[in-house]
Amino acid sequence: MKPGLRIGQEALEAKGWWGAHKWLVLRRASQLGILALFLVGPWFGAWVVKGNLNYSLTLDTLPLADPYVLLQSVLTGHVPEKLALVGVAIVVAFYVLVGGRAYCAWVCPVNMLTDLAGWLRDRLGIKGGSHVSRHARLWILALTFVLAAATGVIAWELVNPVSMFHRGLIFGLGSAWVILLVVFLFDLFVMNRGWCGHLCPVGAFYGLLGRVSVLRISAVRRQACNDCMDCYAVCPEPLVIKNPLKGADKGVSPVIVSSDCTNCGRCIDVCSKDVFVFGPRFKREEAPMSGSAPAVPNDQRNFRVGSPS
Amino acid sequence: MSDDSRTAERRQFMLDAARMACGVGMLGVGLGLYAKQAKALPPAAIRPPGAGPEKDFLGACIRCGLCVRDCPYNILGLAKPEQPVATGTPYFVARTGPCEMCEDIPCVKACPTGALDHQLKDINKARMGLAVLVDKETCLNFLGLRCDVCYRVCPVIDKAITLELRHNERTGSHTVFEPVVHSDHCTGCGKCEKSCVLEVAAIKVYPIQLAKGELGSHYRIGWEEKRKAGGSLVAPDVEHKYNLPEGMRYESGKGLSPVPGGEAPASGGVDSLRVPNPGANAAPAGAGPRHIPGGGLTSRMSDEVPR
């Protein structure tokens, strides 16, 4: 980020509004669209999807189940019915393909809240706050499993803001809004990217699920990077970018393989030099350089939705 | 790397791990205690049919709400965080909306995890709770009226609730129709509680473990043992004896009558009531009971004499 410029300002000038917001818009469309599918039933009586993110039945045929809550249920000693197991298999297969934490960026409704907090934090110039390791979420994840086994109750579901929010929007929020407000204020004032980036065990679980995921973001044109730092500033998990972007000398692959990456695509949006693209994780070769105006090879264009003007 | 810096690094790692473990451990203790508390389901909250005991249900239910969606009568709701039921789990309140006991039990079919037991095929076998007539002081039937509403609305009428007849002691000339719940047929649907006409229901559905007593495992019910054995287990079976006034006998349907032969002391299985001091009585010794002033015992105790 150059002094005086806001995050993504350069990209906005270089690529236009759509080019600098494409993935953000698609992501919001995905989050809201999924929510809308759940809501048209209770609101208008048009039943497309029944249930919530813990388990849903689409058009009375397609079962989708959250593997995290099912695993906790199994740890309490319960053996689920077939339909739930089928749902888990479908969901696991999907996220292994598209990246585990794509759940966080493209589905989870809390992400909209914490993104808002992050954006506001930037706009209001709120700096600093508490620090805790990003591994905390893994500890909390382990804790939820231990609690399930020890108490026989899916204990995390008693307080989980993620399912509370989604279920609340569909079945009635009650006082869950207080918990969501706490999450929002925590992210805004106490810890930058606190909930999604440090504490949430749901995200941690999907991260583990995505350790081998196929769809990744790759800094294929990292030679073009002008060190504006916008991608670091906008990324909810900035640690994942550093090595793939700057590791060319050490022979590090440009593919962002860290499972913490949420595949949100904001780095693609805010980069005025089009360094990042979506692609399969196995694609290791870099785009060839041709002087100061590198061209993007056609095979890599294929992984974008539309191309920046 | 020198030994010192390696030691410092190791030390830092241990400290970081300890810090994390303690912080997360604190969260765990709090959440664990809360989870224990969450198992205490308030008596007014009733789980859908097929739900197991609360400790099993809270591990099996993934809070998806499909049972809520497939209930045709919309009686189920998912608990909100502020409600005293485990967050996100389904329940209903009998007084506001009882289970309508659908024959195909759609809520159970909808459950993806089996938290509502798919083995339950007959809704009459559901045991959501047990109705208890908790307040005999306000129940209209106990007050002598023929309310009978709980009995009439019961989907398992004459099995789960029966009306037991007994004498109305207050009026002396009426019958009390006491509603009695039978746990071997009551499904706990809550229709009785819903339809009780009082301001506050006199009959309520409670969780079975609250509502039901249990005999000691060593207890044997005599008449059942006798029936199972096909005869008395106490040998010899002692013949019942009536304690009757001297010189009287009792016949079913006829009541008391003097033993033929008058004065002869009763014998042969009939215990005579011996008057300690016959001389103090108005009746002279040897006189038959029919001469007792005021109608006499015979006429007062005989079934044939109008009262």
XYZ file of C-alpha atoms in Angstrom:
616
model
C 0.000 0.000 0.000
C 1.583 3.257 -1.025
C 1.332 6.091 1.493
C -1.924 7.972 1.186
C -3.611 5.241 -0.808
C -6.300 2.975 0.549
C -6.158 -0.791 0.163
C -6.912 -1.679 -3.422
C -6.687 1.886 -4.672
C -4.051 1.018 -7.239
C -6.006 -1.974 -8.446
C -9.107 0.174 -8.698
C -7.280 2.582 -10.974
C -5.588 -0.146 -12.986
C -8.469 -2.578 -13.390
C -11.653 -0.607 -12.782
C -14.271 -1.239 -10.110
C -15.359 -4.668 -11.302
C -11.804 -5.850 -11.762
C -10.943 -4.788 -8.237
C -14.080 -6.218 -6.629
C -15.007 -9.212 -8.734
C -14.199 -11.962 -6.245
C -15.602 -9.970 -3.365
C -18.893 -9.543 -5.188
C -19.016 -13.192 -6.204
C -18.267 -14.220 -2.653
C -20.977 -12.039 -1.169
C -23.345 -13.353 -3.818
C -22.460 -16.882 -2.768
C -22.899 -16.186 0.949
C -26.174 -14.350 0.493
C -27.412 -16.718 -2.194
C -26.895 -19.752 0.031
C -28.644 -17.945 2.849
C -31.481 -17.029 0.491
C -31.930 -20.663 -0.532
C -32.403 -21.518 3.130
C -34.756 -18.606 3.672
C -37.188 -18.837 0.750
C -38.743 -21.851 2.439
C -39.647 -20.339 5.798
C -40.301 -16.891 4.325
C -42.226 -17.683 1.164
C -43.095 -21.351 1.486
C -40.921 -22.318 -1.488
C -38.916 -25.162 -0.028
C -35.577 -25.478 -1.748
C -33.380 -26.232 1.225
C -34.554 -27.410 4.620
C -32.464 -27.269 7.749
C -29.339 -25.228 8.357
C -25.589 -25.453 7.891
C -25.324 -28.309 10.397
C -27.451 -30.465 8.141
C -29.645 -29.643 5.201
C -31.813 -31.434 2.730
C -32.013 -29.824 -0.705
C -35.123 -30.460 -2.805
C -35.926 -33.360 -0.492
C -33.116 -35.387 -2.027
C -29.610 -33.995 -1.521
C -28.344 -34.371 2.054
C -25.470 -32.146 3.163
C -24.047 -32.488 6.647
C -21.395 -30.573 8.532
C -18.588 -33.073 9.171
C -17.407 -31.108 12.195
C -20.669 -31.366 14.149
C -21.137 -34.979 13.059
C -17.655 -35.865 14.278
C -18.459 -34.331 17.656
C -21.690 -36.308 17.730
C -19.797 -39.526 17.033
C -17.356 -38.652 19.831
C -20.244 -38.447 22.289
C -20.902 -42.084 21.484
C -23.756 -41.717 19.009
C -23.851 -43.595 15.724
C -25.599 -41.444 13.112
C -28.119 -42.630 10.541
C -27.195 -43.248 6.918
C -28.509 -39.939 5.566
C -26.185 -37.914 7.782
C -23.204 -40.023 6.735
C -24.016 -39.566 3.046
C -24.278 -35.825 3.671
C -20.880 -35.778 5.355
C -19.273 -37.692 2.485
C -20.581 -35.214 -0.087
C -19.464 -32.190 1.918
C -16.014 -33.601 2.653
C -15.476 -34.457 -1.027
C -16.572 -30.964 -2.054
C -14.273 -29.093 0.311
C -11.316 -31.323 -0.449
C -11.799 -30.142 -4.022
C -12.448 -26.433 -3.554
C -10.405 -25.771 -0.397
C -11.593 -26.448 3.131
C -11.757 -22.874 4.242
C -13.732 -21.893 1.181
C -16.494 -22.702 3.663
C -15.383 -19.678 5.700
C -15.130 -17.296 2.773
C -17.991 -18.435 0.587
C -20.603 -19.951 2.891
C -20.290 -18.943 6.534
C -22.578 -16.011 7.416
C -20.321 -14.888 10.279
C -17.666 -14.033 7.694
C -19.778 -11.106 6.492
C -19.855 -9.806 10.041
C -16.131 -10.174 10.691
C -15.265 -8.804 7.249
C -17.342 -5.769 8.135
C -15.438 -5.453 11.404
C -12.139 -5.771 9.510
C -13.170 -3.164 6.966
C -14.372 -0.787 9.657
C -11.163 -1.312 11.586
C -9.261 -0.206 8.517
C -11.528 2.761 7.824
C -11.438 3.960 11.426
C -7.698 3.396 11.646
C -7.967 1.115 14.670
C -4.572 -0.406 15.262
C -3.174 -2.948 17.669
C -5.146 -4.883 20.222
C -4.637 -8.244 21.887
C -2.526 -10.902 20.330
C -2.910 -14.620 20.415
C -1.382 -17.266 18.207
C -3.376 -18.348 15.179
C -2.864 -21.870 16.513
C -5.351 -21.046 19.258
C -8.170 -22.226 17.004
C -6.557 -25.649 16.740
C -6.380 -25.876 20.520
C -10.010 -24.840 20.747
C -10.869 -27.391 18.060
C -9.182 -30.092 20.111
C -11.022 -28.840 23.181
C -14.405 -29.188 21.494
C -13.624 -32.815 20.690
C -12.472 -33.517 24.235
C -15.612 -31.879 25.636
C -17.864 -33.905 23.357
C -16.228 -37.126 24.483
C -16.097 -36.125 28.162
C -19.579 -34.691 28.624
C -21.558 -36.691 26.072
C -22.981 -33.393 24.856
C -22.051 -31.611 21.623
C -20.868 -28.861 23.919
C -19.569 -26.511 21.240
C -23.013 -26.290 19.692
C -24.295 -24.687 22.880
C -22.262 -21.564 22.148
C -21.120 -21.821 18.511
C -21.732 -18.362 16.965
C -21.531 -19.809 13.449
C -24.430 -22.225 13.722
C -26.222 -19.872 16.095
C -26.203 -17.128 13.462
C -27.264 -19.298 10.558
C -29.872 -21.197 12.547
C -31.046 -17.950 14.068
C -31.639 -16.302 10.706
C -33.766 -19.264 9.624
C -35.454 -20.416 12.820
C -35.408 -17.271 14.925
C -32.441 -15.447 16.381
C -33.574 -14.882 19.947
C -30.724 -13.403 21.947
C -28.086 -14.908 19.638
C -27.572 -11.398 18.269
C -25.824 -10.533 21.527
C -23.241 -13.237 20.928
C -22.778 -12.044 17.338
C -22.395 -8.477 18.516
C -19.701 -9.683 20.903
C -17.900 -11.381 18.007
C -18.169 -8.222 15.908
C -16.918 -5.895 18.643
C -14.175 -8.353 19.546
C -12.921 -8.244 15.955
C -13.308 -4.484 15.763
C -11.661 -3.400 18.988
C -9.936 -6.329 20.683
C -8.237 -8.419 18.036
C -7.714 -7.859 14.334
C -9.342 -10.779 12.471
C -9.828 -12.220 15.944
C -12.705 -14.607 15.491
C -12.226 -16.110 12.032
C -8.464 -15.805 12.000
C -7.549 -16.892 15.498
C -10.307 -18.554 17.501
C -13.031 -20.204 15.430
C -12.710 -24.007 15.633
C -15.155 -24.467 12.755
C -12.726 -22.679 10.442
C -9.855 -24.634 11.943
C -11.658 -27.887 11.199
C -12.378 -26.928 7.598
C -8.769 -25.804 7.316
C -7.607 -29.287 8.252
C -10.093 -30.692 5.783
C -8.500 -28.541 3.092
C -4.895 -29.586 3.692
C -4.918 -31.509 0.441
C -7.475 -29.403 -1.386
C -7.163 -29.079 -5.127
C -8.298 -25.524 -5.844
C -5.736 -23.008 -4.619
C -4.630 -19.475 -5.247
C -1.272 -19.147 -6.906
C 1.080 -16.152 -7.203
C 1.883 -17.198 -10.749
C 3.126 -13.771 -11.785
C 5.058 -12.973 -8.642
C 7.831 -11.397 -10.709
C 5.393 -8.596 -11.458
C 4.839 -7.826 -7.758
C 5.552 -4.169 -6.995
C 5.547 -4.633 -3.220
C 2.494 -2.444 -2.710
C 1.495 -4.735 0.194
C -2.202 -4.479 -0.582
C -2.591 -8.272 -0.628
C -1.106 -8.548 2.868
C -3.323 -5.752 4.105
C -6.521 -7.218 2.704
C -5.819 -10.891 3.413
C -7.604 -12.347 6.445
C -4.714 -14.826 6.824
C -1.687 -12.783 5.643
C 0.821 -15.394 6.807
C -0.167 -17.695 3.955
C 0.950 -15.269 1.230
C 4.543 -14.522 2.166
C 6.415 -17.627 1.052
C 4.627 -18.281 -2.235
C 4.891 -14.606 -3.195
C 8.449 -13.903 -2.098
C 10.016 -17.347 -2.104
C 11.066 -17.495 -5.756
C 14.716 -17.302 -4.755
C 14.381 -20.207 -2.348
C 12.582 -22.272 -4.940
C 9.253 -22.115 -3.134
C 6.261 -22.881 -5.319
C 4.004 -19.905 -6.066
C 0.965 -21.952 -5.057
C -0.519 -20.908 -1.721
C -0.726 -24.349 -0.188
C -1.376 -23.324 3.404
C -4.718 -24.700 4.467
C -5.356 -21.486 6.396
C -6.010 -19.704 3.079
C -9.755 -19.221 2.760
C -9.734 -18.989 -1.053
C -11.551 -15.690 -0.719
C -9.773 -14.226 -3.727
C -9.407 -10.726 -2.295
C -5.672 -10.787 -3.075
C -6.601 -11.268 -6.734
C -8.949 -8.304 -6.552
C -6.620 -5.832 -4.888
C -3.505 -6.652 -6.905
C -2.991 -4.086 -9.626
C -0.409 -6.344 -11.286
C -2.592 -9.473 -11.511
C -0.071 -11.558 -9.616
C -2.626 -14.023 -8.221
C -4.961 -16.460 -9.967
C -7.071 -19.445 -8.927
C -5.650 -22.738 -10.108
C -5.075 -26.357 -9.171
C -2.440 -26.913 -6.521
C -0.395 -29.213 -8.791
C 0.308 -26.423 -11.248
C 3.799 -25.366 -10.246
C 5.351 -23.660 -13.243
C 5.442 -19.924 -13.338
C 4.189 -17.647 -16.012
C 6.946 -16.704 -18.392
C 8.179 -13.162 -18.180
C 8.370 -11.012 -21.247
C 10.051 -7.754 -20.377
C 8.191 -5.313 -18.205
C 4.752 -6.143 -19.540
C 4.247 -9.813 -18.815
C 1.432 -11.576 -20.592
C -0.828 -14.019 -18.880
C -0.793 -17.354 -20.713
C -4.104 -18.547 -21.958
C -4.126 -21.713 -19.888
C -4.021 -19.608 -16.742
C -6.694 -17.244 -17.907
C -8.978 -20.236 -17.939
C -9.063 -20.278 -14.175
C -10.545 -16.822 -13.897
C -14.092 -15.881 -14.192
C -13.956 -13.258 -16.917
C -10.746 -11.355 -17.391
C -9.844 -7.958 -16.068
C -10.106 -5.243 -18.650
C 22.803 -22.516 17.145
C 24.304 -22.411 20.621
C 23.029 -24.539 23.445
C 21.859 -21.463 25.302
C 19.705 -20.139 22.524
C 18.308 -23.609 21.929
C 17.383 -23.869 25.594
C 15.786 -20.443 25.469
C 13.846 -21.452 22.400
C 12.678 -24.655 24.004
C 11.715 -22.732 27.098
C 9.737 -20.252 25.036
C 7.964 -23.085 23.246
C 7.006 -24.704 26.526
C 5.756 -21.394 27.890
C 3.696 -20.708 24.786
C 2.175 -24.169 24.922
C 1.424 -23.782 28.626
C -0.174 -20.408 28.056
C -2.351 -21.775 25.294
C -3.290 -24.904 27.232
C -4.269 -22.857 30.288
C -6.284 -20.326 28.325
C -8.126 -22.942 26.334
C -8.441 -25.083 29.449
C -10.262 -22.267 31.221
C -12.652 -22.022 28.328
C -13.063 -25.786 28.489
C -13.925 -25.845 32.174
C -16.548 -23.160 31.684
C -18.037 -24.775 28.625
C -17.891 -28.236 30.174
C -19.817 -27.136 33.248
C -22.324 -25.372 31.018
C -22.713 -28.577 29.005
C -23.409 -30.512 32.212
C -26.033 -27.954 33.157
C -27.563 -28.168 29.717
C -28.590 -31.759 30.394
C -31.185 -30.533 32.880
C -34.193 -30.176 30.635
C -36.953 -28.094 32.231
C -40.062 -30.245 32.878
C -42.272 -28.117 30.615
C -40.030 -28.727 27.576
C -40.891 -31.984 25.850
C -38.701 -33.628 23.220
C -40.248 -34.901 19.963
C -41.286 -38.565 19.757
C -38.430 -41.051 19.597
C -35.978 -38.877 21.517
C -33.874 -40.843 23.956
C -32.844 -39.767 27.440
C -31.491 -36.218 27.537
C -27.872 -37.289 28.007
C -28.044 -39.338 24.787
C -30.152 -36.855 22.885
C -27.704 -33.976 23.393
C -24.964 -36.024 21.790
C -27.097 -37.325 18.945
C -29.014 -34.206 17.906
C -27.056 -31.951 15.523
C -29.564 -29.088 15.785
C -30.511 -29.040 12.103
C -34.213 -28.429 12.632
C -35.491 -30.898 10.032
C -37.955 -32.327 12.570
C -39.230 -28.779 13.093
C -39.700 -28.375 9.357
C -41.489 -31.662 8.812
C -43.911 -31.322 11.713
C -47.220 -30.646 9.929
C -48.635 -28.862 12.963
C -45.616 -26.608 13.590
C -45.517 -27.428 17.248
C -41.737 -27.889 17.426
C -39.239 -25.087 17.899
C -35.457 -24.919 18.205
C -34.254 -23.576 21.524
C -32.805 -20.085 21.402
C -29.702 -19.269 23.442
C -31.670 -17.522 26.187
C -34.074 -20.410 26.678
C -33.338 -23.000 29.360
C -33.110 -25.799 26.795
C -29.824 -26.788 25.103
C -29.295 -24.244 22.303
C -30.655 -25.284 18.944
C -32.390 -28.472 20.077
C -36.058 -29.163 19.264
C -38.805 -29.227 21.868
C -42.442 -28.403 22.364
C -44.539 -27.167 25.249
C -47.670 -29.218 25.826
C -49.763 -26.384 27.218
C -49.264 -24.242 24.090
C -49.064 -26.921 21.426
C -49.166 -30.638 22.107
C -47.966 -33.407 19.791
C -50.743 -34.382 17.394
C -49.401 -37.933 17.153
C -49.235 -38.288 13.348
C -49.429 -41.934 12.367
C -46.477 -41.663 9.961
C -44.351 -39.716 12.512
C -42.726 -37.332 9.965
C -40.474 -35.688 12.555
C -38.778 -38.995 13.301
C -38.405 -39.797 9.609
C -36.806 -36.398 8.988
C -34.110 -36.829 11.635
C -30.820 -37.482 9.819
C -28.859 -38.735 12.803
C -31.336 -40.975 14.573
C -31.492 -38.645 17.574
C -35.181 -39.367 17.097
C -35.139 -43.147 17.016
C -36.088 -44.507 13.593
C -37.138 -47.768 15.258
C -40.253 -45.973 16.445
C -42.887 -46.952 13.880
C -46.024 -46.811 16.026
C -46.716 -43.388 17.512
C -48.675 -45.060 20.319
C -45.367 -46.508 21.493
C -43.820 -43.039 21.809
C -42.921 -42.009 25.340
C -42.379 -38.267 25.217
C -43.283 -37.923 28.852
C -45.993 -39.015 31.237
C -49.179 -37.170 32.096
C -49.710 -36.682 35.802
C -52.826 -35.339 37.479
C -50.800 -33.039 39.663
C -53.515 -31.083 41.400
C -56.495 -32.941 42.819
C -57.607 -29.812 44.649
C -58.517 -27.957 41.467
C -59.308 -30.762 39.019
C -63.003 -30.309 38.253
C -63.625 -34.036 38.209
C -62.260 -34.275 41.731
C -64.576 -31.445 42.722
C -67.439 -33.643 41.612
C -68.100 -32.199 38.133
C -68.184 -34.164 34.918
C -65.460 -32.154 33.112
C -63.756 -35.232 31.635
C -61.991 -33.104 28.994
C -58.561 -34.663 29.509
C -60.126 -38.080 29.240
C -62.088 -37.196 26.104
C -59.175 -35.647 24.184
C -56.718 -38.410 25.005
C -55.674 -40.087 21.729
C -55.338 -43.339 23.647
C -58.680 -42.904 25.426
C -59.656 -45.575 27.950
C -56.140 -46.909 27.970
C -53.869 -43.993 28.824
C -56.557 -42.201 30.834
C -59.477 -43.981 32.457
C -62.174 -42.614 34.722
C -62.269 -44.434 38.021
C -65.610 -44.181 39.801
C -65.908 -43.671 43.518
C -68.360 -42.351 46.026
C -68.573 -38.598 46.465
C -68.126 -38.281 50.208
C -69.017 -34.618 50.213
C -72.507 -34.857 48.716
C -73.037 -38.388 49.876
C -75.162 -39.159 46.856
C -72.953 -38.622 43.784
C -70.033 -40.232 42.039
C -66.556 -38.800 41.519
C -65.081 -39.710 38.122
C -61.401 -39.642 38.867
C -59.119 -39.395 35.783
C -56.319 -41.909 36.217
C -53.268 -41.993 33.896
C -51.750 -45.345 33.014
C -48.059 -45.177 32.209
C -48.099 -48.284 30.039
C -50.206 -46.447 27.450
C -49.570 -42.713 27.942
C -47.400 -41.313 25.123
C -46.841 -37.951 26.779
C -48.338 -36.103 23.813
C -49.708 -33.432 26.124
C -53.206 -33.114 24.682
C -54.682 -33.506 28.159
C -52.519 -30.703 29.511
C -53.313 -28.488 26.526
C -57.063 -28.950 26.888
C -57.382 -28.787 30.670
C -60.000 -26.079 31.155
C -58.411 -24.563 34.246
C -56.334 -21.371 34.253
C -53.364 -23.530 35.100
C -53.644 -27.143 34.029
C -54.303 -29.661 36.778
C -52.927 -32.430 34.566
C -49.410 -31.962 33.207
C -46.928 -33.935 31.169
C -43.672 -34.510 33.002
C -40.489 -36.237 31.939
C -40.955 -39.911 32.763
C -38.090 -39.989 35.241
C -39.812 -37.233 37.213
C -43.289 -38.645 36.944
C -42.757 -42.325 37.540
C -42.026 -44.200 40.747
C -40.268 -47.519 40.802
C -40.652 -50.473 43.128
C -37.607 -51.917 44.780
C -36.235 -54.699 42.609
C -36.861 -57.221 45.417
C -40.532 -56.305 45.699
C -43.083 -58.910 44.637
C -46.744 -58.117 44.174
C -48.585 -60.934 45.930
C -51.609 -61.274 43.701
C -49.484 -61.223 40.565
C -47.193 -63.891 41.937
C -50.273 -65.922 42.864
C -51.653 -65.577 39.359
C -48.321 -66.556 37.821
C -48.028 -69.551 40.139
C -51.632 -70.560 39.439
C -52.457 -70.728 43.122
C -51.617 -69.504 46.540
C -47.972 -69.399 47.448
C -48.862 -69.351 51.162
C -50.050 -72.778 52.266
C -52.662 -73.327 53.411
C -54.697 -70.478 51.949
C -56.339 -68.976 54.972
C -60.093 -68.560 54.661
C -61.306 -65.049 55.277
C -63.191 -64.525 58.493
C -65.713 -61.796 59.272
C -65.791 -60.191 62.645
C -69.540 -60.172 63.342
C -71.701 -59.477 66.350
C -72.445 -62.521 68.415
C -75.223 -64.647 67.071
C -75.215 -63.001 63.637
C -74.169 -64.177 60.279
C -73.436 -62.394 57.028
C -74.555 -63.379 53.585
C -73.618 -61.504 50.464
C -76.619 -59.620 49.156
C -78.695 -60.230 52.244
C -76.563 -58.675 54.871
C -76.637 -59.676 58.494
C -79.125 -62.077 59.864
C -79.439 -63.952 63.125
C -77.935 -67.354 63.196
C -80.783 -69.876 63.182
C -81.191 -71.204 66.640
C -80.772 -67.785 68.179
C -78.530 -67.908 71.136
C -76.065 -70.493 70.062
C -72.645 -68.905 69.934
C -71.405 -68.586 66.418
C -69.014 -71.250 65.443
C -67.574 -72.871 62.381
C -65.477 -70.136 60.906
C -67.398 -67.129 62.175
C -65.752 -65.148 64.925
C -68.229 -63.806 67.347
C -67.918 -60.325 68.639
C -67.873 -60.760 72.336
C -69.374 -58.018 74.432
C -67.039 -57.535 77.389
C -69.802 -56.755 79.871
C -73.200 -57.878 78.630
C -74.855 -56.702 81.814
C -74.164 -53.060 81.009
C -75.940 -53.242 77.664
C -79.551 -52.224 77.118
C -80.261 -55.511 75.437
C -80.987 -58.195 78.012
C -78.990 -61.302 77.696
C -80.698 -63.825 75.542
C -82.763 -61.299 73.610
C -82.373 -61.412 69.805
C -80.932 -58.420 68.041
C -84.324 -57.705 66.442
C -85.467 -56.288 69.728
C -82.831 -53.649 69.955
C -84.499 -50.227 70.168
C -84.136 -47.934 67.193
C -84.597 -50.512 64.501
C -81.842 -52.753 65.636
C -78.661 -53.834 63.966
C -80.434 -56.196 61.662
C -82.603 -53.643 59.999
C -79.858 -51.086 59.853
C -77.316 -53.333 58.249
C -79.565 -55.322 55.996
C -79.403 -54.469 52.335
C -83.132 -54.945 51.965
C -84.243 -52.343 54.430
C -84.663 -48.900 52.857
C -82.425 -46.361 54.426
